[in-house]
Amino acid sequence: MWQLAESAHPVLTDEGGAILDERTGRWTHLTPTASAALMLLLAGTTEEEAAGQYAERYGIDTGQAGADVRTVADALTAQGLATEEPASRRRWWGWWR
């Protein structure tokens, strides 16, 4: 399941957003469409459901919407702001941080 890391704190609006990484003190700024994709992912839906809602919102085909949502998820995961690991495993490894 994809989710933000415990050290990532989002501030999201329809006009864009940002995520504070409390480990580094750095902000990652998001475009309005990236912010929308992240809000849909955080709503607790699957990535496929988020892509469907994203496609409906922006009037694009589901293939393109899926690629857009996946790009946002992959970029945040690569930056250490999100994880696809189960929360219980992530917390077990997080005790030493």
PDB file of C-alpha atoms in Angstrom:
ATOM      1  CA  MET A   1       0.000   0.000   0.000  1.00  0.00           C
ATOM      2  CA  TRP A   2       1.359   3.395  -1.005  1.00  0.00           C
ATOM      3  CA  GLN A   3       1.488   6.074   1.697  1.00  0.00           C
ATOM      4  CA  LEU A   4       3.485   9.088   2.768  1.00  0.00           C
ATOM      5  CA  ALA A   5       6.407   8.532   5.099  1.00  0.00           C
ATOM      6  CA  GLU A   6       5.904   9.428   8.745  1.00  0.00           C
ATOM      7  CA  SER A   7       8.383  12.296   8.371  1.00  0.00           C
ATOM      8  CA  ALA A   8       6.483  13.828   5.410  1.00  0.00           C
ATOM      9  CA  HIS A   9       3.907  16.517   6.142  1.00  0.00           C
ATOM     10  CA  PRO A  10       1.774  17.658   3.189  1.00  0.00           C
ATOM     11  CA  VAL A  11       0.059  20.994   2.651  1.00  0.00           C
ATOM     12  CA  LEU A  12      -2.238  20.441  -0.325  1.00  0.00           C
ATOM     13  CA  THR A  13      -4.746  22.633  -2.158  1.00  0.00           C
ATOM     14  CA  ASP A  14      -6.345  22.657  -5.594  1.00  0.00           C
ATOM     15  CA  GLU A  15      -3.819  25.342  -6.570  1.00  0.00           C
ATOM     16  CA  GLY A  16      -0.794  23.185  -5.749  1.00  0.00           C
ATOM     17  CA  GLY A  17       0.944  22.122  -2.624  1.00  0.00           C
ATOM     18  CA  ALA A  18       4.120  21.255  -0.803  1.00  0.00           C
ATOM     19  CA  ILE A  19       5.477  18.495   1.398  1.00  0.00           C
ATOM     20  CA  LEU A  20       7.822  19.174   4.303  1.00  0.00           C
ATOM     21  CA  ASP A  21      10.387  16.456   4.969  1.00  0.00           C
ATOM     22  CA  GLU A  22      11.069  16.874   8.681  1.00  0.00           C
ATOM     23  CA  ARG A  23      14.245  14.762   8.410  1.00  0.00           C
ATOM     24  CA  THR A  24      15.920  17.275   6.075  1.00  0.00           C
ATOM     25  CA  GLY A  25      13.845  20.414   6.644  1.00  0.00           C
ATOM     26  CA  ARG A  26      13.286  20.696   2.893  1.00  0.00           C
ATOM     27  CA  TRP A  27      10.055  21.427   1.080  1.00  0.00           C
ATOM     28  CA  THR A  28       9.019  19.653  -2.116  1.00  0.00           C
ATOM     29  CA  HIS A  29       6.648  21.817  -4.139  1.00  0.00           C
ATOM     30  CA  LEU A  30       3.845  20.272  -6.200  1.00  0.00           C
ATOM     31  CA  THR A  31       1.976  21.475  -9.258  1.00  0.00           C
ATOM     32  CA  PRO A  32      -1.822  21.627  -9.054  1.00  0.00           C
ATOM     33  CA  THR A  33      -2.157  18.329 -10.940  1.00  0.00           C
ATOM     34  CA  ALA A  34       0.467  16.594  -8.785  1.00  0.00           C
ATOM     35  CA  SER A  35      -1.282  17.898  -5.686  1.00  0.00           C
ATOM     36  CA  ALA A  36      -4.600  16.507  -6.971  1.00  0.00           C
ATOM     37  CA  ALA A  37      -3.013  13.111  -7.666  1.00  0.00           C
ATOM     38  CA  LEU A  38      -1.539  13.052  -4.169  1.00  0.00           C
ATOM     39  CA  MET A  39      -4.856  14.013  -2.550  1.00  0.00           C
ATOM     40  CA  LEU A  40      -6.543  11.126  -4.380  1.00  0.00           C
ATOM     41  CA  LEU A  41      -3.802   8.700  -3.321  1.00  0.00           C
ATOM     42  CA  LEU A  42      -4.071   9.835   0.298  1.00  0.00           C
ATOM     43  CA  ALA A  43      -7.851   9.465   0.281  1.00  0.00           C
ATOM     44  CA  GLY A  44      -7.280   5.780   0.929  1.00  0.00           C
ATOM     45  CA  THR A  45      -8.229   4.575  -2.516  1.00  0.00           C
ATOM     46  CA  THR A  46      -6.137   2.179  -4.555  1.00  0.00           C
ATOM     47  CA  GLU A  47      -3.836   3.605  -7.169  1.00  0.00           C
ATOM     48  CA  GLU A  48      -6.242   2.381  -9.870  1.00  0.00           C
ATOM     49  CA  GLU A  49      -9.215   4.122  -8.216  1.00  0.00           C
ATOM     50  CA  ALA A  50      -7.146   7.284  -7.807  1.00  0.00           C
ATOM     51  CA  ALA A  51      -6.279   7.157 -11.515  1.00  0.00           C
ATOM     52  CA  GLY A  52      -9.943   6.726 -12.430  1.00  0.00           C
ATOM     53  CA  GLN A  53     -10.954   9.727 -10.342  1.00  0.00           C
ATOM     54  CA  TYR A  54      -8.027  11.720 -11.769  1.00  0.00           C
ATOM     55  CA  ALA A  55      -9.120  10.847 -15.328  1.00  0.00           C
ATOM     56  CA  GLU A  56     -12.670  11.963 -14.575  1.00  0.00           C
ATOM     57  CA  ARG A  57     -11.512  15.201 -12.961  1.00  0.00           C
ATOM     58  CA  TYR A  58      -9.244  16.242 -15.847  1.00  0.00           C
ATOM     59  CA  GLY A  59     -11.178  14.650 -18.715  1.00  0.00           C
ATOM     60  CA  ILE A  60      -8.330  12.412 -19.890  1.00  0.00           C
ATOM     61  CA  ASP A  61      -8.179   8.698 -20.677  1.00  0.00           C
ATOM     62  CA  THR A  62      -7.498   6.283 -17.834  1.00  0.00           C
ATOM     63  CA  GLY A  63      -4.189   5.140 -19.330  1.00  0.00           C
ATOM     64  CA  GLN A  64      -2.743   8.641 -19.223  1.00  0.00           C
ATOM     65  CA  ALA A  65      -4.250   9.266 -15.786  1.00  0.00           C
ATOM     66  CA  GLY A  66      -2.688   6.062 -14.464  1.00  0.00           C
ATOM     67  CA  ALA A  67       0.704   7.108 -15.807  1.00  0.00           C
ATOM     68  CA  ASP A  68       0.357  10.570 -14.237  1.00  0.00           C
ATOM     69  CA  VAL A  69      -0.644   9.214 -10.816  1.00  0.00           C
ATOM     70  CA  ARG A  70       2.143   6.591 -10.952  1.00  0.00           C
ATOM     71  CA  THR A  71       4.695   9.291 -11.856  1.00  0.00           C
ATOM     72  CA  VAL A  72       3.754  11.327  -8.776  1.00  0.00           C
ATOM     73  CA  ALA A  73       3.846   8.223  -6.539  1.00  0.00           C
ATOM     74  CA  ASP A  74       7.209   7.109  -7.951  1.00  0.00           C
ATOM     75  CA  ALA A  75       8.774  10.571  -7.627  1.00  0.00           C
ATOM     76  CA  LEU A  76       7.738  10.927  -3.983  1.00  0.00           C
ATOM     77  CA  THR A  77       8.898   7.384  -3.210  1.00  0.00           C
ATOM     78  CA  ALA A  78      12.278   8.047  -4.857  1.00  0.00           C
ATOM     79  CA  GLN A  79      12.700  11.166  -2.692  1.00  0.00           C
ATOM     80  CA  GLY A  80      11.987   9.180   0.462  1.00  0.00           C
ATOM     81  CA  LEU A  81       8.715  11.026   1.074  1.00  0.00           C
ATOM     82  CA  ALA A  82       6.546   7.956   0.517  1.00  0.00           C
ATOM     83  CA  THR A  83       6.715   4.205   0.777  1.00  0.00           C
ATOM     84  CA  GLU A  84       4.922   1.185  -0.603  1.00  0.00           C
ATOM     85  CA  GLU A  85       5.819  -0.993   2.393  1.00  0.00           C
ATOM     86  CA  PRO A  86       3.196  -2.036   4.924  1.00  0.00           C
ATOM     87  CA  ALA A  87       2.979   0.429   7.804  1.00  0.00           C
ATOM     88  CA  SER A  88       3.798  -2.222  10.426  1.00  0.00           C
ATOM     89  CA  ARG A  89       7.086  -3.120   8.743  1.00  0.00           C
ATOM     90  CA  ARG A  90       8.009   0.528   8.207  1.00  0.00           C
ATOM     91  CA  ARG A  91       7.413   1.348  11.869  1.00  0.00           C
ATOM     92  CA  TRP A  92       9.548  -1.563  13.030  1.00  0.00           C
ATOM     93  CA  TRP A  93      12.501  -0.271  11.032  1.00  0.00           C
ATOM     94  CA  GLY A  94      11.813   3.331  12.005  1.00  0.00           C
ATOM     95  CA  TRP A  95      12.645   2.953  15.705  1.00  0.00           C
ATOM     96  CA  TRP A  96      16.305   3.818  15.206  1.00  0.00           C
ATOM     97  CA  ARG A  97      15.787   7.089  13.269  1.00  0.00           C
TER      98      ARG A  97
END
